[in-house]
Amino acid sequence: MTMQTTVEGGLLSRIDNAVAAIRQKTSIKPKAGVILGTGLGQLVNKIKGGVKIAYGEIPHFPRTTVESHAGRLHIGDLSGRPVAMMEGRFHYYEGYSLEEVTFPVRVMKALGAGILIISNAAGGLSVKEYRKGDLVLIKDHINFMGVNPLIGPNDNRLGIRFPDMIEPYSERLRKVAHKAADKLKMKLHEGVYIGVTGPCLETRAEYRFMRSSGADLVGMSTVPEVIVGVHAQLEILGISVVTDLCDPDNLKPVDIEEIIRTANEAGPRLNDLVEETIRLL
Ligand code: HPA
């Protein structure tokens, strides 16, 4: 056996192990996988029935760091449709590898999900158009993390070597989300998300550079999960909550409490939007 097949067999068998452990608890086949951003976790309370599985009980799932909350995978019904939802997500800046950060995406796909819905808290670079608390559909991204979760030997059973990135964020799902927003009489922007590793915030010069490069939002997550989602041929919907405005000419010291408070305040609107979008699928 070559080195390559050993490594590759590794990821696939880790996914199989995780799925087998989950299958011992439930036979529900989720239609969508949902990953919730910082301060946006309340949606798990809307799930009906099903099971909650501690990440620690799922083989090869990353263990949450001591400071963060114990993570759980919820599998049950949202708006009458089966979903798998992560309570607690992993960020690269916490020290997880990108394989760990994206492993749950692989597992949700292997459980049967065809759709991936991701939310995040992001800084708003389009300071003229955005207000704090606004919701923005991600229409495209710029990977500015300097790393890629697909680096390494490719397992063709999981996806192709060179996936194209023509439409990482599904146009169909964006249309459905706009329809849901209209129904809820909710304002919903569309924008380009630039992903950085963090954990430090950006300099004024970086904000200027990012804005001039066509980005509307900046954040420290989402891009790795979306790249793996594309590799796994998932249809993806990404939604950002603008938690702070990144105006290089009027830059204020970052206040993490304030960012989390803004995310919490926007949470119920985001929840309504995701619930309605899933209902309309
Ligand atoms: N930069 C990076 N990530 C963020 C920001 C920001 O300004 N706000 C929320 N997440």
Tab-separated table of N, CA and C in Angstrom, residues 80-214:
chain	number	residue	atom	x	y	z
A	80	GLY	N	-39.754	21.365	10.392
A	80	GLY	CA	-40.306	20.127	9.838
A	80	GLY	C	-39.361	19.358	8.932
A	81	ARG	N	-38.102	19.773	8.884
A	81	ARG	CA	-37.147	19.032	8.039
A	81	ARG	C	-35.969	18.556	8.884
A	82	PRO	N	-35.467	17.366	8.568
A	82	PRO	CA	-34.362	16.838	9.375
A	82	PRO	C	-33.061	17.605	9.133
A	83	VAL	N	-32.425	18.015	10.219
A	83	VAL	CA	-31.144	18.739	10.109
A	83	VAL	C	-30.145	18.165	11.123
A	84	ALA	N	-28.868	18.410	10.834
A	84	ALA	CA	-27.792	18.155	11.811
A	84	ALA	C	-27.189	19.512	12.109
A	85	MET	N	-27.151	19.887	13.388
A	85	MET	CA	-26.704	21.238	13.723
A	85	MET	C	-25.608	21.191	14.775
A	86	MET	N	-24.555	21.927	14.520
A	86	MET	CA	-23.431	21.941	15.465
A	86	MET	C	-23.613	23.039	16.495
A	87	GLU	N	-23.627	22.650	17.756
A	87	GLU	CA	-23.613	23.638	18.833
A	87	GLU	C	-22.148	23.749	19.259
A	88	GLY	N	-21.502	24.785	18.778
A	88	GLY	CA	-20.065	24.928	19.027
A	88	GLY	C	-19.290	24.588	17.769
A	89	ARG	N	-18.467	25.523	17.336
A	89	ARG	CA	-17.687	25.309	16.112
A	89	ARG	C	-16.221	25.490	16.421
A	90	PHE	N	-15.383	25.053	15.502
A	90	PHE	CA	-13.931	25.085	15.710
A	90	PHE	C	-13.292	26.120	14.797
A	91	HIS	N	-12.401	26.906	15.365
A	91	HIS	CA	-11.697	27.927	14.577
A	91	HIS	C	-10.217	27.564	14.456
A	92	TYR	N	-9.638	27.921	13.334
A	92	TYR	CA	-8.210	27.659	13.094
A	92	TYR	C	-7.355	28.367	14.149
A	93	TYR	N	-7.769	29.588	14.551
A	93	TYR	CA	-6.943	30.341	15.503
A	93	TYR	C	-6.881	29.678	16.879
A	94	GLU	N	-7.792	28.747	17.144
A	94	GLU	CA	-7.755	28.045	18.432
A	94	GLU	C	-6.656	26.984	18.456
A	95	GLY	N	-6.112	26.695	17.289
A	95	GLY	CA	-5.030	25.718	17.230
A	95	GLY	C	-5.427	24.386	16.609
A	96	TYR	N	-6.701	24.261	16.191
A	96	TYR	CA	-7.120	23.042	15.498
A	96	TYR	C	-6.529	23.032	14.089
A	97	SER	N	-6.261	21.844	13.572
A	97	SER	CA	-5.836	21.758	12.172
A	97	SER	C	-7.072	22.012	11.297
A	98	LEU	N	-6.833	22.328	10.028
A	98	LEU	CA	-7.996	22.545	9.150
A	98	LEU	C	-8.756	21.238	8.909
A	99	GLU	N	-8.061	20.092	9.050
A	99	GLU	CA	-8.804	18.835	8.938
A	99	GLU	C	-9.784	18.706	10.102
A	100	GLU	N	-9.339	19.133	11.291
A	100	GLU	CA	-10.245	19.077	12.452
A	100	GLU	C	-11.393	20.073	12.278
A	101	VAL	N	-11.048	21.302	11.841
A	101	VAL	CA	-12.070	22.349	11.676
A	101	VAL	C	-13.173	21.884	10.727
A	102	THR	N	-12.771	21.127	9.686
A	102	THR	CA	-13.729	20.784	8.631
A	102	THR	C	-14.269	19.348	8.749
A	103	PHE	N	-13.767	18.590	9.696
A	103	PHE	CA	-14.213	17.191	9.835
A	103	PHE	C	-15.742	17.079	9.992
A	104	PRO	N	-16.365	17.958	10.813
A	104	PRO	CA	-17.829	17.845	10.949
A	104	PRO	C	-18.577	18.025	9.626
A	105	VAL	N	-18.018	18.818	8.697
A	105	VAL	CA	-18.666	18.982	7.387
A	105	VAL	C	-18.668	17.643	6.657
A	106	ARG	N	-17.534	16.954	6.723
A	106	ARG	CA	-17.436	15.626	6.077
A	106	ARG	C	-18.456	14.661	6.693
A	107	VAL	N	-18.592	14.747	8.016
A	107	VAL	CA	-19.497	13.828	8.714
A	107	VAL	C	-20.952	14.139	8.355
A	108	MET	N	-21.302	15.425	8.316
A	108	MET	CA	-22.691	15.783	7.989
A	108	MET	C	-23.036	15.319	6.576
A	109	LYS	N	-22.081	15.472	5.659
A	109	LYS	CA	-22.282	14.972	4.292
A	109	LYS	C	-22.488	13.449	4.310
A	110	ALA	N	-21.642	12.762	5.057
A	110	ALA	CA	-21.730	11.293	5.092
A	110	ALA	C	-23.025	10.812	5.752
A	111	LEU	N	-23.617	11.666	6.620
A	111	LEU	CA	-24.905	11.317	7.239
A	111	LEU	C	-26.057	11.476	6.244
A	112	GLY	N	-25.773	12.161	5.128
A	112	GLY	CA	-26.801	12.299	4.099
A	112	GLY	C	-27.142	13.719	3.714
A	113	ALA	N	-26.528	14.710	4.378
A	113	ALA	CA	-26.870	16.103	4.072
A	113	ALA	C	-26.441	16.469	2.646
A	114	GLY	N	-27.311	17.206	1.961
A	114	GLY	CA	-26.984	17.714	0.629
A	114	GLY	C	-26.747	19.210	0.665
A	115	ILE	N	-27.115	19.801	1.799
A	115	ILE	CA	-27.054	21.261	1.949
A	115	ILE	C	-26.243	21.584	3.200
A	116	LEU	N	-25.467	22.672	3.117
A	116	LEU	CA	-24.720	23.150	4.286
A	116	LEU	C	-25.071	24.621	4.509
A	117	ILE	N	-25.543	24.930	5.714
A	117	ILE	CA	-25.879	26.315	6.049
A	117	ILE	C	-24.899	26.775	7.133
A	118	ILE	N	-24.227	27.894	6.873
A	118	ILE	CA	-23.203	28.368	7.802
A	118	ILE	C	-23.485	29.818	8.178
A	119	SER	N	-23.440	30.110	9.472
A	119	SER	CA	-23.554	31.514	9.877
A	119	SER	C	-22.263	31.939	10.561
A	120	ASN	N	-22.026	33.235	10.585
A	120	ASN	CA	-20.854	33.745	11.296
A	120	ASN	C	-21.067	35.188	11.715
A	121	ALA	N	-20.226	35.605	12.659
A	121	ALA	CA	-20.152	37.010	13.046
A	121	ALA	C	-19.000	37.601	12.243
A	122	ALA	N	-19.227	38.728	11.598
A	122	ALA	CA	-18.189	39.283	10.729
A	122	ALA	C	-18.089	40.789	10.894
A	123	GLY	N	-16.919	41.303	10.573
A	123	GLY	CA	-16.728	42.747	10.535
A	123	GLY	C	-17.241	43.280	9.204
A	124	GLY	N	-17.892	44.425	9.228
A	124	GLY	CA	-18.428	45.021	8.008
A	124	GLY	C	-17.425	45.986	7.388
A	125	LEU	N	-16.988	45.673	6.153
A	125	LEU	CA	-16.049	46.558	5.443
A	125	LEU	C	-16.804	47.579	4.594
A	126	SER	N	-18.006	47.225	4.169
A	126	SER	CA	-18.838	48.154	3.386
A	126	SER	C	-19.537	49.090	4.366
A	127	VAL	N	-18.762	50.019	4.904
A	127	VAL	CA	-19.263	50.806	6.036
A	127	VAL	C	-20.375	51.776	5.633
A	128	LYS	N	-20.463	52.088	4.325
A	128	LYS	CA	-21.539	53.000	3.906
A	128	LYS	C	-22.874	52.270	3.823
A	129	GLU	N	-22.812	50.993	3.428
A	129	GLU	CA	-24.074	50.247	3.231
A	129	GLU	C	-24.542	49.521	4.489
A	130	TYR	N	-23.614	49.073	5.311
A	130	TYR	CA	-23.981	48.195	6.422
A	130	TYR	C	-24.135	48.952	7.734
A	131	ARG	N	-25.025	48.414	8.568
A	131	ARG	CA	-25.169	48.857	9.959
A	131	ARG	C	-24.878	47.662	10.847
A	132	LYS	N	-24.481	47.954	12.076
A	132	LYS	CA	-24.264	46.867	13.038
A	132	LYS	C	-25.536	46.048	13.192
A	133	GLY	N	-25.424	44.736	13.166
A	133	GLY	CA	-26.592	43.876	13.324
A	133	GLY	C	-27.223	43.454	12.008
A	134	ASP	N	-26.789	44.074	10.879
A	134	ASP	CA	-27.360	43.696	9.579
A	134	ASP	C	-27.003	42.245	9.222
A	135	LEU	N	-27.889	41.618	8.454
A	135	LEU	CA	-27.637	40.271	7.935
A	135	LEU	C	-27.189	40.359	6.479
A	136	VAL	N	-26.174	39.590	6.140
A	136	VAL	CA	-25.618	39.623	4.782
A	136	VAL	C	-25.481	38.187	4.261
A	137	LEU	N	-26.082	37.931	3.087
A	137	LEU	CA	-25.874	36.634	2.432
A	137	LEU	C	-24.498	36.667	1.795
A	138	ILE	N	-23.716	35.643	2.016
A	138	ILE	CA	-22.390	35.604	1.398
A	138	ILE	C	-22.557	35.137	-0.052
A	139	LYS	N	-22.086	35.972	-1.005
A	139	LYS	CA	-22.235	35.573	-2.416
A	139	LYS	C	-20.935	35.013	-2.975
A	140	ASP	N	-19.820	35.289	-2.281
A	140	ASP	CA	-18.525	34.782	-2.739
A	140	ASP	C	-17.532	35.010	-1.612
A	141	HIS	N	-16.356	34.401	-1.726
A	141	HIS	CA	-15.359	34.663	-0.680
A	141	HIS	C	-13.961	34.839	-1.261
A	142	ILE	N	-13.091	35.377	-0.428
A	142	ILE	CA	-11.663	35.448	-0.732
A	142	ILE	C	-10.967	34.677	0.391
A	143	ASN	N	-10.209	33.653	0.008
A	143	ASN	CA	-9.468	32.902	1.026
A	143	ASN	C	-8.159	33.638	1.297
A	144	PHE	N	-8.120	34.344	2.413
A	144	PHE	CA	-6.939	35.134	2.777
A	144	PHE	C	-6.268	34.522	4.004
A	145	MET	N	-6.500	33.206	4.185
A	145	MET	CA	-5.973	32.544	5.375
A	145	MET	C	-4.567	31.995	5.144
A	146	GLY	N	-4.171	31.938	3.888
A	146	GLY	CA	-2.830	31.437	3.597
A	146	GLY	C	-2.710	29.933	3.731
A	147	VAL	N	-3.831	29.257	3.927
A	147	VAL	CA	-3.846	27.795	4.020
A	147	VAL	C	-5.091	27.292	3.308
A	148	ASN	N	-5.126	25.992	3.054
A	148	ASN	CA	-6.281	25.412	2.369
A	148	ASN	C	-6.513	24.015	2.946
A	149	PRO	N	-7.767	23.710	3.312
A	149	PRO	CA	-8.030	22.414	3.955
A	149	PRO	C	-7.840	21.223	3.023
A	150	LEU	N	-7.725	21.468	1.711
A	150	LEU	CA	-7.591	20.349	0.770
A	150	LEU	C	-6.136	20.012	0.465
A	151	ILE	N	-5.206	20.753	1.080
A	151	ILE	CA	-3.787	20.451	0.859
A	151	ILE	C	-3.484	19.058	1.411
A	152	GLY	N	-2.735	18.310	0.618
A	152	GLY	CA	-2.402	16.940	1.015
A	152	GLY	C	-2.923	15.985	-0.035
A	153	PRO	N	-2.674	14.704	0.142
A	153	PRO	CA	-3.163	13.721	-0.834
A	153	PRO	C	-4.680	13.822	-0.946
A	154	ASN	N	-5.190	13.631	-2.171
A	154	ASN	CA	-6.646	13.713	-2.362
A	154	ASN	C	-7.252	12.325	-2.425
A	155	ASP	N	-8.369	12.144	-1.726
A	155	ASP	CA	-9.120	10.892	-1.825
A	155	ASP	C	-10.278	11.120	-2.779
A	156	ASN	N	-10.217	10.492	-3.946
A	156	ASN	CA	-11.252	10.722	-4.964
A	156	ASN	C	-12.634	10.269	-4.515
A	157	ARG	N	-12.680	9.442	-3.477
A	157	ARG	CA	-13.993	9.012	-2.978
A	157	ARG	C	-14.675	10.146	-2.214
A	158	LEU	N	-13.885	11.137	-1.788
A	158	LEU	CA	-14.453	12.277	-1.052
A	158	LEU	C	-14.695	13.488	-1.945
A	159	GLY	N	-13.961	13.567	-3.049
A	159	GLY	CA	-14.099	14.715	-3.938
A	159	GLY	C	-12.927	14.764	-4.893
A	160	ILE	N	-13.010	15.649	-5.883
A	160	ILE	CA	-11.963	15.684	-6.909
A	160	ILE	C	-10.754	16.507	-6.444
A	161	ARG	N	-9.632	16.311	-7.110
A	161	ARG	CA	-8.377	16.979	-6.729
A	161	ARG	C	-8.470	18.501	-6.847
A	162	PHE	N	-9.065	18.974	-7.962
A	162	PHE	CA	-9.080	20.413	-8.219
A	162	PHE	C	-10.517	20.928	-8.342
A	163	PRO	N	-11.246	21.018	-7.257
A	163	PRO	CA	-12.640	21.492	-7.362
A	163	PRO	C	-12.674	22.949	-7.818
A	164	ASP	N	-13.612	23.267	-8.724
A	164	ASP	CA	-13.686	24.674	-9.129
A	164	ASP	C	-14.498	25.446	-8.103
A	165	MET	N	-14.285	26.754	-8.107
A	165	MET	CA	-14.933	27.621	-7.117
A	165	MET	C	-15.797	28.651	-7.836
A	166	ILE	N	-16.484	28.169	-8.892
A	166	ILE	CA	-17.314	29.065	-9.699
A	166	ILE	C	-18.518	29.556	-8.901
A	167	GLU	N	-19.112	28.627	-8.134
A	167	GLU	CA	-20.322	29.003	-7.397
A	167	GLU	C	-20.323	28.328	-6.028
A	168	PRO	N	-19.384	28.714	-5.143
A	168	PRO	CA	-19.333	28.048	-3.841
A	168	PRO	C	-20.613	28.275	-3.038
A	169	TYR	N	-21.206	29.448	-3.196
A	169	TYR	CA	-22.435	29.780	-2.450
A	169	TYR	C	-23.581	29.676	-3.448
A	170	SER	N	-24.423	28.681	-3.250
A	170	SER	CA	-25.451	28.312	-4.222
A	170	SER	C	-26.396	29.459	-4.561
A	171	GLU	N	-26.523	29.707	-5.859
A	171	GLU	CA	-27.465	30.744	-6.304
A	171	GLU	C	-28.891	30.360	-5.975
A	172	ARG	N	-29.180	29.077	-6.131
A	172	ARG	CA	-30.534	28.598	-5.821
A	172	ARG	C	-30.879	28.888	-4.359
A	173	LEU	N	-29.955	28.549	-3.455
A	173	LEU	CA	-30.235	28.756	-2.027
A	173	LEU	C	-30.315	30.247	-1.691
A	174	ARG	N	-29.492	31.048	-2.375
A	174	ARG	CA	-29.566	32.498	-2.112
A	174	ARG	C	-30.930	33.048	-2.518
A	175	LYS	N	-31.455	32.537	-3.631
A	175	LYS	CA	-32.799	32.972	-4.060
A	175	LYS	C	-33.841	32.591	-3.016
A	176	VAL	N	-33.702	31.371	-2.501
A	176	VAL	CA	-34.668	30.911	-1.479
A	176	VAL	C	-34.553	31.803	-0.230
A	177	ALA	N	-33.315	32.128	0.155
A	177	ALA	CA	-33.118	32.960	1.355
A	177	ALA	C	-33.705	34.359	1.151
A	178	HIS	N	-33.554	34.910	-0.056
A	178	HIS	CA	-34.156	36.225	-0.328
A	178	HIS	C	-35.682	36.154	-0.246
A	179	LYS	N	-36.227	35.056	-0.749
A	179	LYS	CA	-37.676	34.878	-0.683
A	179	LYS	C	-38.126	34.829	0.782
A	180	ALA	N	-37.335	34.106	1.582
A	180	ALA	CA	-37.647	34.007	3.019
A	180	ALA	C	-37.553	35.394	3.671
A	181	ALA	N	-36.526	36.162	3.325
A	181	ALA	CA	-36.346	37.503	3.906
A	181	ALA	C	-37.503	38.410	3.513
A	182	ASP	N	-37.939	38.312	2.244
A	182	ASP	CA	-39.081	39.130	1.780
A	182	ASP	C	-40.321	38.790	2.590
A	183	LYS	N	-40.529	37.505	2.767
A	183	LYS	CA	-41.699	37.049	3.512
A	183	LYS	C	-41.682	37.586	4.945
A	184	LEU	N	-40.478	37.654	5.515
A	184	LEU	CA	-40.333	38.130	6.894
A	184	LEU	C	-40.161	39.650	6.964
A	185	LYS	N	-40.215	40.309	5.793
A	185	LYS	CA	-40.000	41.756	5.685
A	185	LYS	C	-38.684	42.159	6.349
A	186	MET	N	-37.660	41.424	6.013
A	186	MET	CA	-36.355	41.583	6.629
A	186	MET	C	-35.372	42.082	5.579
A	187	LYS	N	-34.516	43.017	5.976
A	187	LYS	CA	-33.490	43.496	5.038
A	187	LYS	C	-32.372	42.452	4.973
A	188	LEU	N	-31.943	42.128	3.762
A	188	LEU	CA	-30.885	41.133	3.599
A	188	LEU	C	-29.939	41.593	2.493
A	189	HIS	N	-28.694	41.930	2.862
A	189	HIS	CA	-27.696	42.340	1.862
A	189	HIS	C	-27.077	41.101	1.226
A	190	GLU	N	-26.243	41.349	0.207
A	190	GLU	CA	-25.365	40.289	-0.309
A	190	GLU	C	-23.962	40.841	-0.321
A	191	GLY	N	-22.967	40.045	0.007
A	191	GLY	CA	-21.611	40.564	0.022
A	191	GLY	C	-20.550	39.486	-0.113
A	192	VAL	N	-19.328	39.942	-0.305
A	192	VAL	CA	-18.158	39.066	-0.432
A	192	VAL	C	-17.451	39.015	0.925
A	193	TYR	N	-17.157	37.798	1.376
A	193	TYR	CA	-16.524	37.563	2.691
A	193	TYR	C	-15.046	37.248	2.486
A	194	ILE	N	-14.194	37.945	3.211
A	194	ILE	CA	-12.775	37.594	3.172
A	194	ILE	C	-12.416	36.902	4.481
A	195	GLY	N	-11.829	35.713	4.357
A	195	GLY	CA	-11.512	34.903	5.535
A	195	GLY	C	-10.058	35.082	5.937
A	196	VAL	N	-9.834	35.376	7.215
A	196	VAL	CA	-8.487	35.538	7.763
A	196	VAL	C	-8.328	34.530	8.908
A	197	THR	N	-7.091	34.296	9.327
A	197	THR	CA	-6.922	33.333	10.422
A	197	THR	C	-7.266	33.952	11.768
A	198	GLY	N	-7.046	35.290	11.956
A	198	GLY	CA	-7.077	35.826	13.293
A	198	GLY	C	-5.909	35.234	14.065
A	199	PRO	N	-5.853	35.310	15.394
A	199	PRO	CA	-6.887	35.915	16.234
A	199	PRO	C	-6.793	37.438	16.369
A	200	CYS	N	-5.708	38.062	15.912
A	200	CYS	CA	-5.710	39.525	16.043
A	200	CYS	C	-6.655	40.102	15.001
A	201	LEU	N	-7.174	41.272	15.298
A	201	LEU	CA	-8.004	41.976	14.337
A	201	LEU	C	-7.080	42.578	13.269
A	202	GLU	N	-7.660	43.326	12.332
A	202	GLU	CA	-6.879	43.829	11.222
A	202	GLU	C	-6.384	45.250	11.494
A	203	THR	N	-5.307	45.587	10.802
A	203	THR	CA	-4.812	46.970	10.866
A	203	THR	C	-5.663	47.847	9.947
A	204	ARG	N	-5.524	49.139	10.128
A	204	ARG	CA	-6.203	50.065	9.208
A	204	ARG	C	-5.811	49.772	7.765
A	205	ALA	N	-4.491	49.574	7.558
A	205	ALA	CA	-3.992	49.328	6.193
A	205	ALA	C	-4.610	48.045	5.626
A	206	GLU	N	-4.774	47.033	6.477
A	206	GLU	CA	-5.393	45.782	6.001
A	206	GLU	C	-6.872	46.001	5.653
A	207	TYR	N	-7.588	46.748	6.480
A	207	TYR	CA	-9.003	47.027	6.166
A	207	TYR	C	-9.126	47.756	4.827
A	208	ARG	N	-8.226	48.749	4.607
A	208	ARG	CA	-8.255	49.481	3.319
A	208	ARG	C	-7.988	48.527	2.172
A	209	PHE	N	-6.977	47.678	2.355
A	209	PHE	CA	-6.596	46.710	1.314
A	209	PHE	C	-7.768	45.759	1.017
A	210	MET	N	-8.396	45.270	2.078
A	210	MET	CA	-9.490	44.307	1.898
A	210	MET	C	-10.680	44.944	1.188
A	211	ARG	N	-10.992	46.161	1.601
A	211	ARG	CA	-12.112	46.868	0.974
A	211	ARG	C	-11.826	47.061	-0.514
A	212	SER	N	-10.578	47.486	-0.814
A	212	SER	CA	-10.262	47.762	-2.219
A	212	SER	C	-10.166	46.466	-3.028
A	213	SER	N	-10.027	45.339	-2.356
A	213	SER	CA	-9.962	44.065	-3.085
A	213	SER	C	-11.353	43.510	-3.370
A	214	GLY	N	-12.384	44.207	-2.935
A	214	GLY	CA	-13.744	43.783	-3.265
A	214	GLY	C	-14.468	43.057	-2.146
